[in-house]
């Protein structure tokens, strides 16, 4: 039910439609309907996998991040939904950074509490805000790409290389603290024409 509510994104009509689909899936399979079946039906990423991808990106374990992405994709998750869930994780980590009390709010999923607390000290606000901007732009690229999974992979690679870049403020401080380069020698002044050597004396 939580997965269906999340996929409906506030739409009562969409929620009922997805619930009907889930009931049909359960009836067709003649088995108890569980989280895995609903997740497969909706094409959703595993929440823990999204935390894993973010953590691997931030330590530049690019191969590990791509393997996690590919595993979810092979299980039927849509690349765009994978990125949207990654955006949700980045947004969640940013909220924790601003107000750690959100970890104790009623209704917070256990996986969000556990992994959110673990990652809180590892991610700076500068990294999180840059990741959000890149994911926001990258989601549009994935949506328009002829091969969405390839666009998603390239976005994760860009994110990994962005993770250890200094913030603009740190870059300015580094430049201000760098030794000044030697000033270029002034160009020699043009020689005065010699009387009688061409032209008027």
Tab-separated table of C-alpha atoms in Angstrom:
chain	number	residue	atom	x	y	z
A	1	UNK	CA	0.000	0.000	0.000
A	2	UNK	CA	2.859	2.369	0.787
A	3	UNK	CA	4.412	1.722	-2.636
A	4	UNK	CA	1.100	2.346	-4.398
A	5	UNK	CA	0.550	5.580	-2.441
A	6	UNK	CA	4.057	6.726	-3.335
A	7	UNK	CA	3.531	5.941	-7.032
A	8	UNK	CA	0.147	7.725	-7.055
A	9	UNK	CA	1.937	10.905	-5.904
A	10	UNK	CA	-1.145	12.439	-4.287
A	11	UNK	CA	-3.645	11.535	-7.014
A	12	UNK	CA	-6.708	9.728	-5.616
A	13	UNK	CA	-7.712	8.482	-9.062
A	14	UNK	CA	-4.219	7.147	-9.862
A	15	UNK	CA	-4.051	5.476	-6.467
A	16	UNK	CA	-7.309	3.601	-7.051
A	17	UNK	CA	-6.241	2.631	-10.575
A	18	UNK	CA	-2.906	1.257	-9.340
A	19	UNK	CA	-4.665	-0.598	-6.530
A	20	UNK	CA	-6.967	-2.236	-9.082
A	21	UNK	CA	-3.916	-3.265	-11.134
A	22	UNK	CA	-2.268	-4.739	-8.064
A	23	UNK	CA	-5.390	-6.743	-7.210
A	24	UNK	CA	-5.453	-8.072	-10.783
A	25	UNK	CA	-1.770	-9.048	-10.566
A	26	UNK	CA	-2.386	-10.895	-7.308
A	27	UNK	CA	-5.447	-12.679	-8.683
A	28	UNK	CA	-3.563	-13.707	-11.828
A	29	UNK	CA	-0.623	-15.067	-9.852
A	30	UNK	CA	-2.978	-16.828	-7.399
A	31	UNK	CA	-0.648	-15.979	-4.558
A	32	UNK	CA	-0.393	-13.454	-1.753
A	33	UNK	CA	0.496	-10.063	-3.184
A	34	UNK	CA	3.721	-8.745	-1.656
A	35	UNK	CA	6.109	-5.842	-1.989
A	36	UNK	CA	8.223	-7.486	-4.689
A	37	UNK	CA	5.251	-8.068	-6.981
A	38	UNK	CA	3.947	-4.530	-6.532
A	39	UNK	CA	7.415	-3.066	-7.042
A	40	UNK	CA	7.789	-5.049	-10.279
A	41	UNK	CA	4.338	-3.947	-11.443
A	42	UNK	CA	5.145	-0.280	-10.809
A	43	UNK	CA	8.695	-0.464	-12.142
A	44	UNK	CA	10.015	1.047	-8.920
A	45	UNK	CA	13.573	0.915	-7.675
A	46	UNK	CA	14.431	-0.690	-4.365
A	47	UNK	CA	14.814	2.125	-1.830
A	48	UNK	CA	17.883	0.540	-0.264
A	49	UNK	CA	19.448	0.195	-3.705
A	50	UNK	CA	19.020	3.959	-4.196
A	51	UNK	CA	20.867	4.614	-0.932
A	52	UNK	CA	23.576	2.174	-2.086
A	53	UNK	CA	23.950	3.961	-5.429
A	54	UNK	CA	24.261	7.366	-3.749
A	55	UNK	CA	26.848	6.077	-1.281
A	56	UNK	CA	28.932	4.477	-4.047
A	57	UNK	CA	28.767	7.633	-6.150
A	58	UNK	CA	30.046	9.768	-3.299
A	59	UNK	CA	33.121	7.561	-2.803
A	60	UNK	CA	33.637	7.362	-6.596
A	61	UNK	CA	32.936	3.646	-6.740
A	62	UNK	CA	31.594	4.120	-10.253
A	63	UNK	CA	31.616	0.427	-11.177
A	64	UNK	CA	29.633	-0.421	-8.044
A	65	UNK	CA	27.069	2.329	-8.724
A	66	UNK	CA	26.602	1.210	-12.337
A	67	UNK	CA	26.230	-2.428	-11.276
A	68	UNK	CA	23.474	-1.461	-8.824
A	69	UNK	CA	21.740	0.602	-11.501
A	70	UNK	CA	21.961	-2.247	-14.009
A	71	UNK	CA	20.622	-4.786	-11.489
A	72	UNK	CA	17.506	-2.679	-10.882
A	73	UNK	CA	17.107	-2.111	-14.627
A	74	UNK	CA	17.338	-5.846	-15.321
A	75	UNK	CA	14.640	-6.386	-12.693
A	76	UNK	CA	12.325	-4.161	-14.725
A	77	UNK	CA	12.781	-0.742	-13.097
A	78	UNK	CA	12.415	2.246	-15.407
A	79	UNK	CA	15.659	4.338	-15.648
A	80	UNK	CA	13.728	7.571	-15.132
A	81	UNK	CA	12.025	6.198	-12.009
A	82	UNK	CA	15.426	5.016	-10.770
A	83	UNK	CA	16.729	8.576	-11.017
A	84	UNK	CA	13.612	10.035	-9.441
A	85	UNK	CA	14.072	7.727	-6.468
A	86	UNK	CA	17.713	8.789	-6.262
A	87	UNK	CA	16.507	12.393	-6.226
A	88	UNK	CA	14.161	11.501	-3.360
A	89	UNK	CA	17.115	10.089	-1.419
A	90	UNK	CA	19.202	13.233	-2.060
A	91	UNK	CA	16.262	15.393	-0.949
A	92	UNK	CA	15.857	13.252	2.183
A	93	UNK	CA	19.553	13.571	3.042
A	94	UNK	CA	19.348	17.337	2.568
A	95	UNK	CA	16.392	17.539	4.958
A	96	UNK	CA	18.371	15.577	7.534
A	97	UNK	CA	21.299	17.954	7.085
A	98	UNK	CA	19.036	20.959	7.702
A	99	UNK	CA	17.013	19.375	10.521
A	100	UNK	CA	18.153	16.012	11.963
A	101	UNK	CA	14.883	15.819	13.920
A	102	UNK	CA	13.106	14.572	10.775
A	103	UNK	CA	14.655	11.165	11.461
A	104	UNK	CA	12.315	10.778	14.425
A	105	UNK	CA	9.135	11.961	12.723
A	106	UNK	CA	6.200	9.504	12.871
A	107	UNK	CA	5.707	7.509	9.697
A	108	UNK	CA	9.341	7.641	8.612
A	109	UNK	CA	10.349	4.340	7.035
A	110	UNK	CA	12.943	2.350	8.956
A	111	UNK	CA	15.283	2.186	5.962
A	112	UNK	CA	15.157	5.996	5.659
A	113	UNK	CA	16.017	6.379	9.338
A	114	UNK	CA	18.877	3.891	9.286
A	115	UNK	CA	20.570	4.792	6.018
A	116	UNK	CA	19.817	8.489	6.378
A	117	UNK	CA	21.620	8.633	9.724
A	118	UNK	CA	24.549	6.617	8.340
A	119	UNK	CA	25.066	8.945	5.370
A	120	UNK	CA	24.454	12.218	7.176
A	121	UNK	CA	28.067	12.792	8.264
A	122	UNK	CA	29.488	11.629	4.928
A	123	UNK	CA	27.688	14.125	2.695
A	124	UNK	CA	28.207	17.868	2.798
A	125	UNK	CA	25.467	20.351	1.964
A	126	UNK	CA	27.469	21.553	-1.048
A	127	UNK	CA	27.661	18.028	-2.476
A	128	UNK	CA	23.957	17.398	-1.893
A	129	UNK	CA	22.804	20.626	-3.539
A	130	UNK	CA	25.037	20.056	-6.573
A	131	UNK	CA	23.813	16.459	-6.835
A	132	UNK	CA	20.206	17.691	-6.746
A	133	UNK	CA	20.804	20.178	-9.574
A	134	UNK	CA	22.572	17.565	-11.712
A	135	UNK	CA	19.863	14.963	-11.133
A	136	UNK	CA	17.112	17.479	-11.917
A	137	UNK	CA	18.759	18.332	-15.241
A	138	UNK	CA	19.780	14.737	-15.900
A	139	UNK	CA	16.234	13.413	-15.441
A	140	UNK	CA	15.114	15.544	-18.386
A	141	UNK	CA	18.034	14.206	-20.450
A	142	UNK	CA	17.102	10.611	-19.610
A	143	UNK	CA	13.471	11.255	-20.530
A	144	UNK	CA	14.492	12.607	-23.951
A	145	UNK	CA	17.310	10.133	-24.678
A	146	UNK	CA	16.852	7.375	-27.294
A	147	UNK	CA	18.490	4.942	-24.837
A	148	UNK	CA	17.413	6.081	-21.326
A	149	UNK	CA	19.586	3.554	-19.460
A	150	UNK	CA	22.718	4.853	-21.220
A	151	UNK	CA	21.819	8.440	-20.331
A	152	UNK	CA	21.268	7.370	-16.708
A	153	UNK	CA	24.678	5.663	-16.610
A	154	UNK	CA	26.420	8.759	-17.982
A	155	UNK	CA	24.662	10.883	-15.370
A	156	UNK	CA	25.897	8.650	-12.538
A	157	UNK	CA	29.449	8.909	-13.908
A	158	UNK	CA	29.207	12.721	-13.957
A	159	UNK	CA	27.849	12.684	-10.408
A	160	UNK	CA	30.747	10.527	-9.216
A	161	UNK	CA	33.346	12.896	-10.624
A	162	UNK	CA	31.457	15.885	-9.227
A	163	UNK	CA	31.421	14.472	-5.701
A	164	UNK	CA	35.015	15.331	-4.811
A	165	UNK	CA	35.145	18.719	-6.545
A	166	UNK	CA	35.542	21.712	-4.224
A	167	UNK	CA	32.589	24.001	-3.720
A	168	UNK	CA	32.733	27.403	-5.490
A	169	UNK	CA	33.586	29.065	-2.157
A	170	UNK	CA	36.424	26.610	-1.493
A	171	UNK	CA	37.709	27.062	-5.034
A	172	UNK	CA	37.824	30.853	-4.573
A	173	UNK	CA	39.670	30.452	-1.246
A	174	UNK	CA	42.176	28.122	-2.890
A	175	UNK	CA	42.765	30.607	-5.685
A	176	UNK	CA	43.166	33.472	-3.217
A	177	UNK	CA	45.711	31.483	-1.237
A	178	UNK	CA	47.710	30.436	-4.302
A	179	UNK	CA	51.005	32.305	-4.946
A	180	UNK	CA	50.613	35.042	-7.486
A	181	UNK	CA	52.067	34.143	-10.856
A	182	UNK	CA	54.895	36.257	-12.211
A	183	UNK	CA	53.599	39.300	-14.023
A	184	UNK	CA	54.376	39.243	-17.738
A	185	UNK	CA	57.207	41.519	-18.845
A	186	UNK	CA	55.919	44.652	-20.507
A	187	UNK	CA	56.271	44.674	-24.266
A	188	UNK	CA	59.152	46.851	-25.491
A	189	UNK	CA	58.130	50.273	-26.712
A	190	UNK	CA	58.269	50.663	-30.481
A	191	UNK	CA	61.531	52.224	-31.678
A	192	UNK	CA	61.407	55.821	-32.870
A	193	UNK	CA	61.884	56.146	-36.612
A	194	UNK	CA	65.423	57.131	-37.588
A	195	UNK	CA	65.570	60.358	-39.569
A	196	UNK	CA	66.352	59.689	-43.192
A	197	UNK	CA	65.683	55.953	-42.971
A	198	UNK	CA	62.524	55.940	-45.019
A	199	UNK	CA	59.756	58.461	-44.522
A	200	UNK	CA	60.247	62.147	-43.835
A	201	UNK	CA	63.189	63.272	-41.686
